């Protein structure tokens, strides 16, 4: 499941934490995967509002409560491969189809992660206040 987290941790679990905090209104920053001061402040506010010890650290009690409030699991992040410029295959084509349906992409559904696909991903990221790296 999830690992315990604290200030200066990095990784997918931090992204999941930031997403959950964002959904609940405890984090307004960019989803970076880096547990910085803004993430810690959100965790502390969440802990305070929910009668948990205010440590800024994320343990199983915090995770369980976050999961119960969000009613869905962000662990699906690990189910998808990392796609970036130069990637090819069905996953890229699926991404292009999704970007097309969201009106970010109007290129060929080629399965090749080209410059046009990268730019579409960057626009999607930017419009959703995510790190706009095209990955």
Short mmCIF file of N, CA, C and O in Angstrom, two decimals:
data_model
loop_
_atom_site.label_atom_id
_atom_site.label_comp_id
_atom_site.label_asym_id
_atom_site.label_seq_id
_atom_site.Cartn_x
_atom_site.Cartn_y
_atom_site.Cartn_z
N UNK A 1 0.84 -1.18 0.00
CA UNK A 1 0.00 0.00 0.00
C UNK A 1 0.88 1.24 0.00
O UNK A 1 1.83 1.32 -0.74
N UNK A 2 0.58 2.19 0.84
CA UNK A 2 1.33 3.44 0.89
C UNK A 2 2.44 3.36 1.93
O UNK A 2 2.34 2.63 2.91
N UNK A 3 3.45 4.16 1.72
CA UNK A 3 4.54 4.22 2.69
C UNK A 3 4.37 5.45 3.57
O UNK A 3 3.67 6.40 3.20
N UNK A 4 5.00 5.43 4.74
CA UNK A 4 5.01 6.60 5.60
C UNK A 4 5.84 7.69 4.91
O UNK A 4 6.86 7.39 4.29
N UNK A 5 5.38 8.92 5.03
CA UNK A 5 6.06 10.03 4.35
C UNK A 5 6.31 11.17 5.32
O UNK A 5 5.57 11.36 6.29
N UNK A 6 7.34 11.94 5.00
CA UNK A 6 7.63 13.15 5.76
C UNK A 6 8.40 14.13 4.89
O UNK A 6 8.73 13.83 3.74
N UNK A 7 8.66 15.30 5.44
CA UNK A 7 9.34 16.37 4.73
C UNK A 7 10.58 15.87 3.99
O UNK A 7 11.35 15.07 4.54
N UNK A 8 10.75 16.31 2.77
CA UNK A 8 11.87 15.99 1.87
C UNK A 8 11.79 14.64 1.17
O UNK A 8 12.68 14.30 0.40
N UNK A 9 10.73 13.86 1.42
CA UNK A 9 10.55 12.63 0.66
C UNK A 9 10.15 12.98 -0.77
O UNK A 9 9.59 14.05 -1.03
N UNK A 10 10.45 12.07 -1.69
CA UNK A 10 10.06 12.24 -3.09
C UNK A 10 9.51 10.93 -3.63
O UNK A 10 9.78 9.86 -3.09
N UNK A 11 8.70 11.02 -4.69
CA UNK A 11 8.23 9.81 -5.34
C UNK A 11 6.74 9.83 -5.64
O UNK A 11 6.03 10.80 -5.38
N UNK A 12 6.27 8.71 -6.20
CA UNK A 12 4.87 8.58 -6.60
C UNK A 12 3.92 8.67 -5.43
O UNK A 12 2.82 9.21 -5.55
N UNK A 13 4.31 8.14 -4.26
CA UNK A 13 3.42 8.23 -3.10
C UNK A 13 3.22 9.67 -2.66
O UNK A 13 2.15 10.03 -2.18
N UNK A 14 4.23 10.51 -2.85
CA UNK A 14 4.07 11.93 -2.54
C UNK A 14 3.10 12.57 -3.53
O UNK A 14 2.25 13.38 -3.15
N UNK A 15 3.18 12.18 -4.80
CA UNK A 15 2.21 12.68 -5.79
C UNK A 15 0.80 12.29 -5.40
O UNK A 15 -0.13 13.10 -5.48
N UNK A 16 0.63 11.04 -4.97
CA UNK A 16 -0.69 10.57 -4.55
C UNK A 16 -1.18 11.39 -3.36
O UNK A 16 -2.33 11.84 -3.32
N UNK A 17 -0.30 11.61 -2.39
CA UNK A 17 -0.63 12.43 -1.23
C UNK A 17 -1.07 13.83 -1.66
O UNK A 17 -2.10 14.34 -1.22
N UNK A 18 -0.28 14.46 -2.53
CA UNK A 18 -0.59 15.81 -2.97
C UNK A 18 -1.93 15.86 -3.71
O UNK A 18 -2.71 16.79 -3.52
N UNK A 19 -2.20 14.86 -4.54
CA UNK A 19 -3.48 14.80 -5.25
C UNK A 19 -4.64 14.70 -4.27
O UNK A 19 -5.64 15.39 -4.40
N UNK A 20 -4.52 13.82 -3.28
CA UNK A 20 -5.59 13.64 -2.31
C UNK A 20 -5.79 14.91 -1.49
O UNK A 20 -6.93 15.33 -1.27
N UNK A 21 -4.70 15.52 -1.06
CA UNK A 21 -4.82 16.77 -0.31
C UNK A 21 -5.44 17.86 -1.17
O UNK A 21 -6.25 18.67 -0.69
N UNK A 22 -5.09 17.88 -2.45
CA UNK A 22 -5.63 18.89 -3.36
C UNK A 22 -7.14 18.70 -3.53
O UNK A 22 -7.91 19.66 -3.49
N UNK A 23 -7.57 17.47 -3.72
CA UNK A 23 -8.99 17.17 -3.87
C UNK A 23 -9.77 17.65 -2.64
O UNK A 23 -10.88 18.15 -2.77
N UNK A 24 -9.17 17.53 -1.48
CA UNK A 24 -9.84 17.90 -0.23
C UNK A 24 -9.62 19.37 0.15
O UNK A 24 -10.13 19.82 1.17
N UNK A 25 -8.84 20.10 -0.64
CA UNK A 25 -8.64 21.52 -0.38
C UNK A 25 -7.52 21.85 0.60
O UNK A 25 -7.44 22.97 1.10
N UNK A 26 -6.64 20.89 0.85
CA UNK A 26 -5.54 21.12 1.78
C UNK A 26 -4.21 21.41 1.08
O UNK A 26 -3.20 21.62 1.75
N UNK A 27 -4.20 21.39 -0.22
CA UNK A 27 -2.97 21.64 -0.98
C UNK A 27 -3.36 22.33 -2.28
O UNK A 27 -4.23 21.85 -3.00
N UNK A 28 -2.72 23.47 -2.54
CA UNK A 28 -3.03 24.23 -3.75
C UNK A 28 -1.86 24.31 -4.71
O UNK A 28 -1.95 24.97 -5.73
N UNK A 29 -0.77 23.66 -4.38
CA UNK A 29 0.43 23.74 -5.20
C UNK A 29 0.39 22.82 -6.41
O UNK A 29 -0.61 22.15 -6.69
N UNK A 30 1.50 22.78 -7.09
CA UNK A 30 1.69 21.90 -8.24
C UNK A 30 2.02 20.50 -7.74
O UNK A 30 2.75 20.34 -6.76
N UNK A 31 1.49 19.49 -8.39
CA UNK A 31 1.76 18.10 -8.03
C UNK A 31 3.17 17.78 -8.52
O UNK A 31 3.40 17.63 -9.72
N UNK A 32 4.11 17.72 -7.60
CA UNK A 32 5.52 17.58 -7.96
C UNK A 32 6.11 16.24 -7.57
O UNK A 32 7.12 15.82 -8.13
N UNK A 33 5.52 15.58 -6.58
CA UNK A 33 6.13 14.36 -6.06
C UNK A 33 7.25 14.64 -5.08
O UNK A 33 7.98 13.74 -4.68
N UNK A 34 7.36 15.90 -4.67
CA UNK A 34 8.38 16.31 -3.72
C UNK A 34 7.68 16.87 -2.47
O UNK A 34 6.94 17.85 -2.55
N UNK A 35 7.92 16.25 -1.33
CA UNK A 35 7.27 16.61 -0.07
C UNK A 35 7.99 17.82 0.52
O UNK A 35 8.93 17.69 1.29
N UNK A 36 7.53 19.00 0.15
CA UNK A 36 8.11 20.25 0.63
C UNK A 36 7.26 20.87 1.72
O UNK A 36 6.31 20.26 2.23
N UNK A 37 7.59 22.12 2.04
CA UNK A 37 6.90 22.83 3.12
C UNK A 37 5.41 22.98 2.86
O UNK A 37 4.59 22.84 3.77
N UNK A 38 5.02 23.27 1.62
CA UNK A 38 3.61 23.46 1.30
C UNK A 38 2.82 22.16 1.51
O UNK A 38 1.68 22.19 2.02
N UNK A 39 3.42 21.04 1.18
CA UNK A 39 2.78 19.75 1.41
C UNK A 39 2.67 19.49 2.91
O UNK A 39 1.62 19.06 3.40
N UNK A 40 3.73 19.79 3.64
CA UNK A 40 3.72 19.58 5.09
C UNK A 40 2.64 20.44 5.76
O UNK A 40 1.92 19.95 6.65
N UNK A 41 2.49 21.67 5.33
CA UNK A 41 1.46 22.54 5.89
C UNK A 41 0.07 21.94 5.64
O UNK A 41 -0.79 21.93 6.54
N UNK A 42 -0.15 21.42 4.43
CA UNK A 42 -1.43 20.79 4.12
C UNK A 42 -1.69 19.57 4.98
O UNK A 42 -2.82 19.36 5.46
N UNK A 43 -0.67 18.76 5.19
CA UNK A 43 -0.80 17.57 6.03
C UNK A 43 -1.15 17.99 7.46
O UNK A 43 -2.07 17.42 8.08
N UNK A 44 -0.45 18.98 7.98
CA UNK A 44 -0.71 19.43 9.35
C UNK A 44 -2.13 19.97 9.51
O UNK A 44 -2.80 19.68 10.51
N UNK A 45 -2.58 20.73 8.55
CA UNK A 45 -3.95 21.27 8.59
C UNK A 45 -4.96 20.12 8.54
O UNK A 45 -5.94 20.11 9.29
N UNK A 46 -4.72 19.15 7.67
CA UNK A 46 -5.59 17.98 7.57
C UNK A 46 -5.61 17.23 8.91
O UNK A 46 -6.67 16.83 9.40
N UNK A 47 -4.43 17.02 9.50
CA UNK A 47 -4.35 16.32 10.77
C UNK A 47 -5.12 17.09 11.86
O UNK A 47 -5.90 16.50 12.61
N UNK A 48 -4.91 18.40 11.91
CA UNK A 48 -5.58 19.23 12.92
C UNK A 48 -7.10 19.15 12.77
O UNK A 48 -7.82 18.93 13.74
N UNK A 49 -7.57 19.33 11.54
CA UNK A 49 -9.02 19.33 11.27
C UNK A 49 -9.67 17.99 11.55
O UNK A 49 -10.89 17.92 11.75
N UNK A 50 -8.88 16.93 11.58
CA UNK A 50 -9.43 15.59 11.77
C UNK A 50 -9.06 14.96 13.11
O UNK A 50 -9.23 13.76 13.31
N UNK A 51 -8.55 15.78 14.03
CA UNK A 51 -8.27 15.31 15.38
C UNK A 51 -7.11 14.35 15.49
O UNK A 51 -7.04 13.57 16.45
N UNK A 52 -6.21 14.39 14.52
CA UNK A 52 -5.03 13.53 14.56
C UNK A 52 -3.86 14.31 15.16
O UNK A 52 -3.86 15.54 15.13
N UNK A 53 -2.85 13.61 15.69
CA UNK A 53 -1.66 14.31 16.16
C UNK A 53 -1.06 15.14 15.01
O UNK A 53 -0.87 14.63 13.91
N UNK A 54 -0.76 16.40 15.27
CA UNK A 54 -0.26 17.30 14.23
C UNK A 54 1.25 17.19 14.16
O UNK A 54 1.97 17.91 14.84
N UNK A 55 1.72 16.27 13.33
CA UNK A 55 3.15 16.00 13.19
C UNK A 55 3.70 16.44 11.83
O UNK A 55 4.89 16.65 11.69
N UNK A 56 2.83 16.51 10.84
CA UNK A 56 3.28 16.78 9.48
C UNK A 56 3.77 15.53 8.77
O UNK A 56 4.08 15.56 7.59
N UNK A 57 3.82 14.42 9.49
CA UNK A 57 4.21 13.13 8.91
C UNK A 57 2.96 12.36 8.51
O UNK A 57 1.92 12.48 9.15
N UNK A 58 3.10 11.56 7.46
CA UNK A 58 1.96 10.80 6.97
C UNK A 58 2.18 9.32 7.31
O UNK A 58 3.11 8.70 6.81
N UNK A 59 1.30 8.79 8.17
CA UNK A 59 1.37 7.38 8.55
C UNK A 59 0.09 6.69 8.09
O UNK A 59 -0.74 7.28 7.40
N UNK A 60 -0.11 5.45 8.49
CA UNK A 60 -1.26 4.69 8.02
C UNK A 60 -2.58 5.32 8.45
O UNK A 60 -3.57 5.26 7.71
N UNK A 61 -2.62 5.96 9.61
CA UNK A 61 -3.85 6.62 10.06
C UNK A 61 -4.23 7.76 9.13
O UNK A 61 -5.40 7.94 8.80
N UNK A 62 -3.24 8.53 8.71
CA UNK A 62 -3.49 9.64 7.79
C UNK A 62 -3.93 9.10 6.44
O UNK A 62 -4.91 9.58 5.85
N UNK A 63 -3.22 8.10 5.94
CA UNK A 63 -3.58 7.49 4.65
C UNK A 63 -5.01 6.95 4.67
O UNK A 63 -5.79 7.17 3.73
N UNK A 64 -5.34 6.23 5.74
CA UNK A 64 -6.68 5.64 5.83
C UNK A 64 -7.76 6.71 5.79
O UNK A 64 -8.77 6.55 5.11
N UNK A 65 -7.54 7.79 6.51
CA UNK A 65 -8.52 8.87 6.53
C UNK A 65 -8.60 9.57 5.18
O UNK A 65 -9.69 9.87 4.69
N UNK A 66 -7.44 9.81 4.57
CA UNK A 66 -7.44 10.41 3.23
C UNK A 66 -8.21 9.53 2.24
O UNK A 66 -9.01 10.03 1.44
N UNK A 67 -7.96 8.22 2.29
CA UNK A 67 -8.66 7.29 1.40
C UNK A 67 -10.17 7.30 1.65
O UNK A 67 -10.96 7.27 0.71
N UNK A 68 -10.56 7.35 2.93
CA UNK A 68 -11.99 7.32 3.24
C UNK A 68 -12.69 8.58 2.73
O UNK A 68 -13.85 8.52 2.32
N UNK A 69 -12.00 9.71 2.73
CA UNK A 69 -12.60 10.96 2.26
C UNK A 69 -12.60 11.07 0.74
O UNK A 69 -13.48 11.71 0.16
N UNK A 70 -11.62 10.51 0.10
CA UNK A 70 -11.54 10.66 -1.35
C UNK A 70 -12.28 9.54 -2.07
O UNK A 70 -12.59 9.69 -3.26
N UNK A 71 -12.55 8.44 -1.38
CA UNK A 71 -13.33 7.33 -1.94
C UNK A 71 -12.74 6.72 -3.19
O UNK A 71 -13.44 6.04 -3.94
N UNK A 72 -11.53 6.98 -3.50
CA UNK A 72 -10.88 6.32 -4.62
C UNK A 72 -9.39 6.30 -4.36
O UNK A 72 -8.89 7.04 -3.53
N UNK A 73 -8.73 5.45 -5.06
CA UNK A 73 -7.33 5.18 -4.80
C UNK A 73 -6.49 5.69 -5.96
O UNK A 73 -6.74 5.34 -7.10
N UNK A 74 -5.50 6.50 -5.67
CA UNK A 74 -4.63 7.05 -6.70
C UNK A 74 -3.49 6.11 -7.05
O UNK A 74 -2.60 6.46 -7.78
N UNK A 75 -3.50 4.89 -6.53
CA UNK A 75 -2.44 3.94 -6.83
C UNK A 75 -2.37 3.58 -8.30
O UNK A 75 -1.42 2.96 -8.74
N UNK A 76 -3.36 3.97 -9.08
CA UNK A 76 -3.36 3.65 -10.50
C UNK A 76 -2.22 4.33 -11.23
O UNK A 76 -1.90 3.96 -12.35
N UNK A 77 -1.58 5.31 -10.61
CA UNK A 77 -0.43 5.96 -11.24
C UNK A 77 0.59 4.92 -11.68
O UNK A 77 1.14 4.99 -12.77
N UNK A 78 0.82 3.92 -10.84
CA UNK A 78 1.85 2.94 -11.14
C UNK A 78 1.45 1.96 -12.24
O UNK A 78 2.27 1.21 -12.72
N UNK A 79 0.16 1.97 -12.65
CA UNK A 79 -0.29 1.05 -13.69
C UNK A 79 0.07 1.54 -15.09
O UNK A 79 0.02 0.78 -16.04
N UNK A 80 0.39 2.79 -15.20
CA UNK A 80 0.68 3.36 -16.51
C UNK A 80 2.19 3.57 -16.68
O UNK A 80 2.86 4.01 -15.75
N UNK A 81 2.69 3.31 -17.88
CA UNK A 81 4.12 3.56 -18.10
C UNK A 81 4.39 5.06 -18.22
O UNK A 81 3.47 5.83 -18.52
N UNK A 82 5.61 5.44 -18.00
CA UNK A 82 6.00 6.83 -18.22
C UNK A 82 6.18 7.03 -19.72
O UNK A 82 6.94 6.30 -20.36
N UNK A 83 5.45 7.98 -20.26
CA UNK A 83 5.53 8.26 -21.70
C UNK A 83 6.14 9.63 -21.89
O UNK A 83 5.83 10.57 -21.18
N UNK A 84 7.03 9.72 -22.88
CA UNK A 84 7.69 10.99 -23.17
C UNK A 84 8.11 10.99 -24.63
O UNK A 84 7.94 10.00 -25.35
N UNK A 85 8.65 12.13 -25.04
CA UNK A 85 9.09 12.30 -26.42
C UNK A 85 9.96 11.10 -26.82
O UNK A 85 10.88 10.72 -26.12
N UNK A 86 9.61 10.49 -27.95
CA UNK A 86 10.35 9.34 -28.44
C UNK A 86 9.71 8.00 -28.11
O UNK A 86 10.05 6.98 -28.71
N UNK A 87 8.77 7.99 -27.14
CA UNK A 87 8.07 6.74 -26.81
C UNK A 87 7.19 6.33 -27.99
O UNK A 87 6.72 7.17 -28.75
N UNK A 88 6.95 5.03 -28.11
CA UNK A 88 6.07 4.52 -29.16
C UNK A 88 5.22 3.39 -28.61
O UNK A 88 5.54 2.81 -27.57
N UNK A 89 4.13 3.09 -29.31
CA UNK A 89 3.33 1.94 -28.94
C UNK A 89 1.88 2.27 -28.69
O UNK A 89 1.43 3.41 -28.85
N UNK A 90 1.15 1.23 -28.27
CA UNK A 90 -0.29 1.37 -28.04
C UNK A 90 -0.61 2.35 -26.92
O UNK A 90 -1.63 3.04 -26.97
N UNK A 91 0.26 2.40 -25.89
CA UNK A 91 0.01 3.34 -24.79
C UNK A 91 0.06 4.78 -25.29
O UNK A 91 -0.72 5.62 -24.85
N UNK A 92 0.99 5.06 -26.21
CA UNK A 92 1.08 6.41 -26.78
C UNK A 92 -0.17 6.71 -27.61
O UNK A 92 -0.74 7.80 -27.52
N UNK A 93 -0.60 5.72 -28.38
CA UNK A 93 -1.81 5.91 -29.19
C UNK A 93 -3.01 6.16 -28.28
O UNK A 93 -3.84 7.04 -28.56
N UNK A 94 -3.13 5.41 -27.19
CA UNK A 94 -4.21 5.63 -26.23
C UNK A 94 -4.15 7.04 -25.66
O UNK A 94 -5.19 7.71 -25.50
N UNK A 95 -2.95 7.50 -25.34
CA UNK A 95 -2.76 8.86 -24.85
C UNK A 95 -3.23 9.87 -25.90
O UNK A 95 -3.95 10.83 -25.58
N UNK A 96 -2.85 9.66 -27.14
CA UNK A 96 -3.25 10.57 -28.22
C UNK A 96 -4.77 10.61 -28.38
O UNK A 96 -5.35 11.67 -28.60
N UNK A 97 -5.41 9.46 -28.25
CA UNK A 97 -6.88 9.40 -28.34
C UNK A 97 -7.50 10.22 -27.21
O UNK A 97 -8.43 11.01 -27.42
N UNK A 98 -6.98 10.05 -25.99
CA UNK A 98 -7.51 10.79 -24.85
C UNK A 98 -7.27 12.29 -25.00
O UNK A 98 -8.15 13.10 -24.71
N UNK A 99 -6.07 12.65 -25.46
CA UNK A 99 -5.76 14.07 -25.66
C UNK A 99 -6.65 14.67 -26.75
O UNK A 99 -7.07 15.83 -26.65
N UNK A 100 -6.96 13.88 -27.77
CA UNK A 100 -7.85 14.33 -28.84
C UNK A 100 -9.26 14.58 -28.29
O UNK A 100 -9.88 15.61 -28.57
N UNK A 101 -9.74 13.65 -27.47
CA UNK A 101 -11.10 13.79 -26.91
C UNK A 101 -11.19 15.00 -25.98
O UNK A 101 -12.27 15.57 -25.82
N UNK A 102 -10.07 15.39 -25.40
CA UNK A 102 -10.04 16.56 -24.52
C UNK A 102 -9.68 17.85 -25.27
O UNK A 102 -9.50 18.90 -24.66
N UNK A 103 -9.54 17.74 -26.59
CA UNK A 103 -9.25 18.87 -27.49
C UNK A 103 -7.86 19.48 -27.29
O UNK A 103 -7.65 20.64 -27.59
N UNK A 104 -6.91 18.67 -26.82
CA UNK A 104 -5.53 19.14 -26.69
C UNK A 104 -4.67 18.71 -27.87
O UNK A 104 -3.59 19.23 -28.08
N UNK A 105 -5.13 17.73 -28.62
CA UNK A 105 -4.32 17.14 -29.69
C UNK A 105 -5.18 16.96 -30.93
O UNK A 105 -6.32 16.50 -30.85
N UNK A 106 -4.63 17.36 -32.09
CA UNK A 106 -5.37 17.15 -33.33
C UNK A 106 -4.48 16.53 -34.40
O UNK A 106 -4.76 16.63 -35.58
N UNK A 107 -3.43 15.85 -33.97
CA UNK A 107 -2.52 15.21 -34.91
C UNK A 107 -2.96 13.78 -35.22
O UNK A 107 -4.06 13.35 -34.86
N UNK A 108 -2.10 13.07 -35.91
CA UNK A 108 -2.35 11.68 -36.26
C UNK A 108 -2.26 10.80 -35.03
O UNK A 108 -1.41 11.00 -34.17
N UNK A 109 -3.12 9.80 -34.97
CA UNK A 109 -3.09 8.82 -33.89
C UNK A 109 -2.10 7.73 -34.28
O UNK A 109 -2.46 6.61 -34.59
N UNK A 110 -0.83 8.10 -34.23
CA UNK A 110 0.23 7.28 -34.80
C UNK A 110 0.88 6.31 -33.81
O UNK A 110 1.54 5.37 -34.21
N UNK A 111 0.72 6.59 -32.52
CA UNK A 111 1.43 5.79 -31.53
C UNK A 111 2.87 6.23 -31.36
O UNK A 111 3.65 5.58 -30.68
N UNK A 112 3.24 7.36 -31.98
CA UNK A 112 4.58 7.92 -31.84
C UNK A 112 4.49 9.21 -31.02
O UNK A 112 3.77 10.14 -31.40
N UNK A 113 5.20 9.25 -29.91
CA UNK A 113 5.19 10.43 -29.04
C UNK A 113 6.11 11.47 -29.67
O UNK A 113 7.30 11.54 -29.39
N UNK A 114 5.51 12.29 -30.53
CA UNK A 114 6.27 13.29 -31.28
C UNK A 114 6.14 14.65 -30.59
O UNK A 114 5.56 14.77 -29.50
N UNK A 115 6.66 15.68 -31.22
CA UNK A 115 6.64 17.03 -30.65
C UNK A 115 5.21 17.53 -30.45
O UNK A 115 4.91 18.17 -29.44
N UNK A 116 4.32 17.22 -31.38
CA UNK A 116 2.94 17.65 -31.25
C UNK A 116 2.26 16.99 -30.04
O UNK A 116 1.50 17.63 -29.32
N UNK A 117 2.57 15.73 -29.81
CA UNK A 117 2.03 15.03 -28.64
C UNK A 117 2.60 15.63 -27.36
O UNK A 117 1.87 15.88 -26.39
N UNK A 118 3.88 15.90 -27.36
CA UNK A 118 4.52 16.50 -26.19
C UNK A 118 3.89 17.86 -25.87
O UNK A 118 3.60 18.16 -24.71
N UNK A 119 3.67 18.67 -26.89
CA UNK A 119 3.06 19.98 -26.67
C UNK A 119 1.63 19.86 -26.14
O UNK A 119 1.21 20.65 -25.29
N UNK A 120 0.90 18.86 -26.61
CA UNK A 120 -0.47 18.63 -26.12
C UNK A 120 -0.44 18.25 -24.64
O UNK A 120 -1.25 18.73 -23.84
N UNK A 121 0.49 17.38 -24.27
CA UNK A 121 0.63 16.98 -22.87
C UNK A 121 0.99 18.19 -22.02
O UNK A 121 0.42 18.40 -20.94
N UNK A 122 1.89 19.03 -22.50
CA UNK A 122 2.28 20.23 -21.74
C UNK A 122 1.09 21.16 -21.54
O UNK A 122 0.91 21.72 -20.46
N UNK A 123 0.26 21.32 -22.57
CA UNK A 123 -0.93 22.19 -22.43
C UNK A 123 -1.89 21.61 -21.39
O UNK A 123 -2.43 22.35 -20.55
N UNK A 124 -2.11 20.31 -21.44
CA UNK A 124 -2.97 19.66 -20.47
C UNK A 124 -2.43 19.86 -19.05
O UNK A 124 -3.16 20.21 -18.13
N UNK A 125 -1.12 19.65 -18.88
CA UNK A 125 -0.50 19.81 -17.57
C UNK A 125 -0.63 21.25 -17.09
O UNK A 125 -0.99 21.50 -15.93
N UNK A 126 -0.33 22.19 -17.95
CA UNK A 126 -0.39 23.60 -17.59
C UNK A 126 -1.81 24.00 -17.19
O UNK A 126 -2.01 24.67 -16.18
N UNK A 127 -2.79 23.59 -17.95
CA UNK A 127 -4.18 23.93 -17.66
C UNK A 127 -4.70 23.29 -16.40
O UNK A 127 -5.72 23.73 -15.85
N UNK A 128 -4.02 22.26 -15.91
CA UNK A 128 -4.43 21.58 -14.69
C UNK A 128 -3.47 21.82 -13.54
O UNK A 128 -3.47 21.06 -12.55
N UNK A 129 -2.63 22.83 -13.68
CA UNK A 129 -1.70 23.26 -12.63
C UNK A 129 -0.76 22.14 -12.20
O UNK A 129 -0.45 21.96 -11.03
N UNK A 130 -0.31 21.36 -13.20
CA UNK A 130 0.69 20.32 -12.96
C UNK A 130 2.02 20.79 -13.52
O UNK A 130 2.06 21.74 -14.31
N UNK A 131 3.07 20.15 -13.15
CA UNK A 131 4.37 20.47 -13.72
C UNK A 131 4.32 20.22 -15.22
O UNK A 131 4.04 19.12 -15.66
N UNK A 132 4.58 21.25 -15.99
CA UNK A 132 4.43 21.17 -17.46
C UNK A 132 5.75 20.73 -18.08
O UNK A 132 6.49 21.52 -18.66
N UNK A 133 6.01 19.41 -18.01
CA UNK A 133 7.26 18.87 -18.52
C UNK A 133 7.04 18.01 -19.76
O UNK A 133 7.99 17.53 -20.38
N UNK A 134 5.79 17.79 -20.14
CA UNK A 134 5.50 17.00 -21.33
C UNK A 134 5.66 15.50 -21.13
O UNK A 134 5.56 14.74 -22.06
N UNK A 135 5.88 15.06 -19.92
CA UNK A 135 6.07 13.64 -19.62
C UNK A 135 4.81 13.11 -18.91
O UNK A 135 4.31 13.74 -18.01
#
